[in-house]
Short mmCIF file of C-alpha atoms in Angstrom, two decimals:
data_model
loop_
_atom_site.label_atom_id
_atom_site.label_comp_id
_atom_site.label_asym_id
_atom_site.label_seq_id
_atom_site.Cartn_x
_atom_site.Cartn_y
_atom_site.Cartn_z
CA UNK A 1 -24.29 14.62 -16.72
CA UNK A 2 -22.49 15.07 -13.40
CA UNK A 3 -24.69 12.23 -12.02
CA UNK A 4 -23.66 10.04 -15.05
CA UNK A 5 -20.06 10.78 -14.21
CA UNK A 6 -20.49 9.94 -10.41
CA UNK A 7 -22.12 6.44 -11.62
CA UNK A 8 -19.07 5.84 -13.92
CA UNK A 9 -16.64 6.67 -11.43
CA UNK A 10 -18.59 4.58 -8.57
CA UNK A 11 -18.61 1.44 -11.13
CA UNK A 12 -14.91 1.91 -11.75
CA UNK A 13 -14.20 1.95 -8.00
CA UNK A 14 -16.17 -1.19 -7.82
CA UNK A 15 -14.37 -3.05 -10.53
CA UNK A 16 -11.05 -1.87 -9.25
CA UNK A 17 -11.50 -3.12 -5.65
CA UNK A 18 -12.95 -6.29 -6.86
CA UNK A 19 -9.83 -6.81 -8.90
CA UNK A 20 -7.78 -5.89 -5.50
CA UNK A 21 -9.73 -8.28 -3.68
CA UNK A 22 -8.97 -10.88 -6.32
CA UNK A 23 -5.28 -10.17 -5.97
CA UNK A 24 -5.52 -10.92 -2.21
CA UNK A 25 -7.05 -14.28 -2.88
CA UNK A 26 -4.42 -15.09 -5.32
CA UNK A 27 -6.80 -15.17 -8.40
CA UNK A 28 -4.54 -15.41 -11.56
CA UNK A 29 -7.54 -13.71 -13.28
CA UNK A 30 -7.31 -10.79 -11.00
CA UNK A 31 -5.96 -8.25 -13.71
CA UNK A 32 -9.27 -8.78 -15.71
CA UNK A 33 -10.91 -6.73 -13.21
CA UNK A 34 -9.04 -3.44 -13.84
CA UNK A 35 -9.37 -0.75 -16.41
CA UNK A 36 -5.64 -0.90 -17.97
CA UNK A 37 -6.31 1.97 -20.38
CA UNK A 38 -4.19 5.33 -19.89
CA UNK A 39 -7.39 6.66 -18.25
CA UNK A 40 -7.49 3.95 -15.82
CA UNK A 41 -3.88 4.53 -14.89
CA UNK A 42 -4.51 8.03 -13.68
CA UNK A 43 -7.99 7.24 -12.10
CA UNK A 44 -5.84 4.54 -10.30
CA UNK A 45 -4.60 7.17 -7.98
CA UNK A 46 -8.14 7.84 -6.49
CA UNK A 47 -6.91 4.75 -4.39
CA UNK A 48 -5.36 7.39 -1.94
CA UNK A 49 -8.77 8.74 -1.17
CA UNK A 50 -10.21 5.43 -0.54
CA UNK A 51 -7.34 4.68 2.01
CA UNK A 52 -8.07 7.94 4.05
CA UNK A 53 -11.08 6.79 5.90
CA UNK A 54 -8.99 3.89 7.25
CA UNK A 55 -6.44 6.37 8.37
CA UNK A 56 -9.20 8.23 10.06
CA UNK A 57 -10.50 5.34 11.83
CA UNK A 58 -6.99 4.27 13.15
CA UNK A 59 -5.97 7.77 14.08
CA UNK A 60 -9.10 8.18 16.10
CA UNK A 61 -8.52 4.97 17.78
CA UNK A 62 -4.90 5.90 18.69
CA UNK A 63 -5.39 9.44 19.44
CA UNK A 64 -4.50 9.08 23.04
CA UNK A 65 -1.29 7.22 22.47
CA UNK A 66 0.34 8.94 19.52
CA UNK A 67 1.65 12.57 19.31
CA UNK A 68 0.40 14.65 16.07
CA UNK A 69 3.58 13.96 14.52
CA UNK A 70 3.19 10.31 14.20
CA UNK A 71 -0.34 11.05 12.51
CA UNK A 72 1.46 13.45 10.06
CA UNK A 73 3.95 11.03 9.21
CA UNK A 74 1.27 8.18 8.48
CA UNK A 75 -0.39 10.83 6.49
CA UNK A 76 2.27 11.96 4.40
CA UNK A 77 3.22 8.26 3.61
CA UNK A 78 -0.38 7.59 2.36
CA UNK A 79 -0.38 10.62 -0.01
CA UNK A 80 3.08 10.37 -1.18
CA UNK A 81 3.64 6.46 -1.59
CA UNK A 82 1.87 5.51 -4.51
CA UNK A 83 2.93 8.47 -6.74
CA UNK A 84 6.68 8.13 -5.44
CA UNK A 85 6.79 4.34 -6.43
CA UNK A 86 4.89 5.02 -9.88
CA UNK A 87 7.56 7.56 -10.55
CA UNK A 88 10.51 5.46 -9.63
CA UNK A 89 9.29 2.32 -10.98
CA UNK A 90 8.98 3.95 -14.38
CA UNK A 91 12.58 4.01 -14.60
CA UNK A 92 13.31 0.97 -12.68
CA UNK A 93 11.16 -1.08 -15.07
CA UNK A 94 12.84 0.36 -18.02
CA UNK A 95 16.31 -0.36 -16.51
CA UNK A 96 15.22 -3.90 -16.06
CA UNK A 97 13.68 -4.26 -19.57
CA UNK A 98 10.18 -4.95 -17.97
CA UNK A 99 8.52 -1.73 -18.99
CA UNK A 100 6.17 -3.15 -21.40
CA UNK A 101 3.42 -3.89 -18.47
CA UNK A 102 4.37 -0.60 -16.46
CA UNK A 103 1.10 0.95 -16.51
CA UNK A 104 -0.96 -2.41 -15.67
CA UNK A 105 1.55 -2.95 -12.76
CA UNK A 106 0.85 0.41 -11.45
CA UNK A 107 -2.76 0.14 -11.66
CA UNK A 108 -2.93 -3.12 -9.78
CA UNK A 109 -0.46 -1.83 -7.29
CA UNK A 110 -2.25 1.12 -6.47
CA UNK A 111 -5.62 -0.57 -6.23
CA UNK A 112 -4.20 -3.70 -3.86
CA UNK A 113 -2.84 -1.09 -1.52
CA UNK A 114 -6.42 -0.01 -0.65
CA UNK A 115 -7.69 -3.20 0.82
CA UNK A 116 -4.16 -4.13 2.33
CA UNK A 117 -4.16 -0.69 4.11
CA UNK A 118 -7.73 -1.27 5.56
CA UNK A 119 -7.15 -4.73 6.63
CA UNK A 120 -3.71 -4.05 8.33
CA UNK A 121 -5.36 -1.00 10.30
CA UNK A 122 -8.60 -2.85 11.37
CA UNK A 123 -6.39 -5.90 12.43
CA UNK A 124 -4.33 -3.64 14.61
CA UNK A 125 -7.06 -1.94 16.27
CA UNK A 126 -8.78 -5.52 16.96
CA UNK A 127 -5.53 -7.12 17.97
CA UNK A 128 -4.30 -4.50 20.21
CA UNK A 129 -7.52 -3.78 21.84
CA UNK A 130 -6.50 -5.62 24.98
CA UNK A 131 -8.67 -8.92 24.29
CA UNK A 132 -5.52 -10.89 23.79
CA UNK A 133 -1.93 -10.97 25.11
CA UNK A 134 0.45 -8.56 23.14
CA UNK A 135 2.62 -11.71 22.28
CA UNK A 136 -0.29 -13.38 20.34
CA UNK A 137 -1.09 -9.84 18.69
CA UNK A 138 2.20 -9.35 17.45
CA UNK A 139 2.53 -12.73 16.01
CA UNK A 140 -0.94 -12.56 14.38
CA UNK A 141 -0.04 -8.97 12.93
CA UNK A 142 3.23 -10.43 11.69
CA UNK A 143 1.68 -13.32 9.84
CA UNK A 144 -0.98 -10.69 8.38
CA UNK A 145 1.68 -8.18 7.18
CA UNK A 146 3.71 -11.15 5.77
CA UNK A 147 0.90 -12.31 3.57
CA UNK A 148 -0.23 -8.98 2.58
CA UNK A 149 2.70 -6.73 2.42
CA UNK A 150 5.13 -9.71 0.95
CA UNK A 151 3.25 -12.40 -0.73
CA UNK A 152 0.34 -10.33 -2.03
CA UNK A 153 2.28 -7.42 -3.47
CA UNK A 154 4.92 -10.14 -4.95
CA UNK A 155 2.17 -11.95 -6.41
CA UNK A 156 0.70 -8.47 -7.98
CA UNK A 157 4.11 -7.73 -9.62
CA UNK A 158 4.25 -11.12 -10.81
CA UNK A 159 0.72 -11.22 -12.64
CA UNK A 160 0.79 -7.45 -13.59
CA UNK A 161 4.21 -7.30 -15.01
CA UNK A 162 3.96 -10.87 -16.59
CA UNK A 163 7.31 -11.72 -15.31
CA UNK A 164 8.86 -14.96 -13.50
CA UNK A 165 8.32 -15.51 -9.66
CA UNK A 166 12.09 -15.09 -9.11
CA UNK A 167 12.37 -11.76 -11.04
CA UNK A 168 9.22 -10.64 -9.16
CA UNK A 169 10.93 -10.97 -5.83
CA UNK A 170 13.45 -8.40 -7.14
CA UNK A 171 10.70 -6.14 -7.86
CA UNK A 172 9.55 -6.63 -4.39
CA UNK A 173 12.70 -5.77 -2.70
CA UNK A 174 13.13 -2.75 -4.56
CA UNK A 175 9.62 -1.68 -3.57
CA UNK A 176 10.21 -2.35 -0.08
CA UNK A 177 13.46 -0.46 -0.06
CA UNK A 178 11.59 2.46 -1.70
CA UNK A 179 8.87 2.60 0.65
CA UNK A 180 11.29 2.21 3.63
CA UNK A 181 13.26 5.06 2.35
CA UNK A 182 10.69 7.23 1.86
CA UNK A 183 9.07 6.83 5.28
CA UNK A 184 12.62 7.23 6.82
CA UNK A 185 12.76 10.70 4.96
CA UNK A 186 9.47 11.65 6.58
CA UNK A 187 10.24 10.49 9.90
CA UNK A 188 13.55 12.38 9.81
CA UNK A 189 11.56 15.42 9.15
CA UNK A 190 8.65 14.89 11.46
CA UNK A 191 9.46 12.34 14.11
CA UNK A 192 13.38 12.14 14.28
CA UNK A 193 13.34 10.54 17.85
CA UNK A 194 11.36 7.58 16.66
CA UNK A 195 13.36 7.10 13.58
CA UNK A 196 16.60 7.39 15.75
CA UNK A 197 14.97 4.72 18.43
CA UNK A 198 13.99 2.33 15.38
CA UNK A 199 17.58 2.56 14.10
CA UNK A 200 18.89 1.89 17.55
CA UNK A 201 16.77 -1.08 17.97
CA UNK A 202 17.85 -2.74 14.45
CA UNK A 203 21.46 -2.19 15.30
CA UNK A 204 21.26 -3.79 18.79
CA UNK A 205 18.41 -6.38 18.76
CA UNK A 206 17.23 -8.05 22.01
CA UNK A 207 18.82 -11.40 22.57
#
């Protein structure tokens, strides 16, 4: 019986990750791959577990360059971001009167974050390995981040909530503010010096 459950869970992971990949490819039928039931909603938080190996891989690569509290900040973001976004978005979608597809949106959002996180971490390791200049690496990372964290997430909100592109922009901005706020709170606790440096850089950008 347990083996049957493992097969079912493995099949669920496979279909969900296929759906996430279709979202990255901007396939308008990507939502067809997901289990949009109430059971699928709660199972979608397994996405957190599938992001952890990418974190371990990235942390091992950076072990000589980052202190432990930088890793702690990153780890807490992985564990807390998806539940935090799901909780706040429940009220936000009701306020915006777009709550009819809230569950589908969370399912898609949770799963699309798995390949996004993997791609960004692997790209970081490859680009900053020293084989190319820092300027080129930073530019490529910016392009990758823009496409994955902005365009793909925007498309995910648009498709899953079945809303207009303009309204999806508003949802994306809100999600970005949520994620930034949560990360700032965690950094305030574990890495206040880096947070202060980031705030100072944002306040006084180089000319």
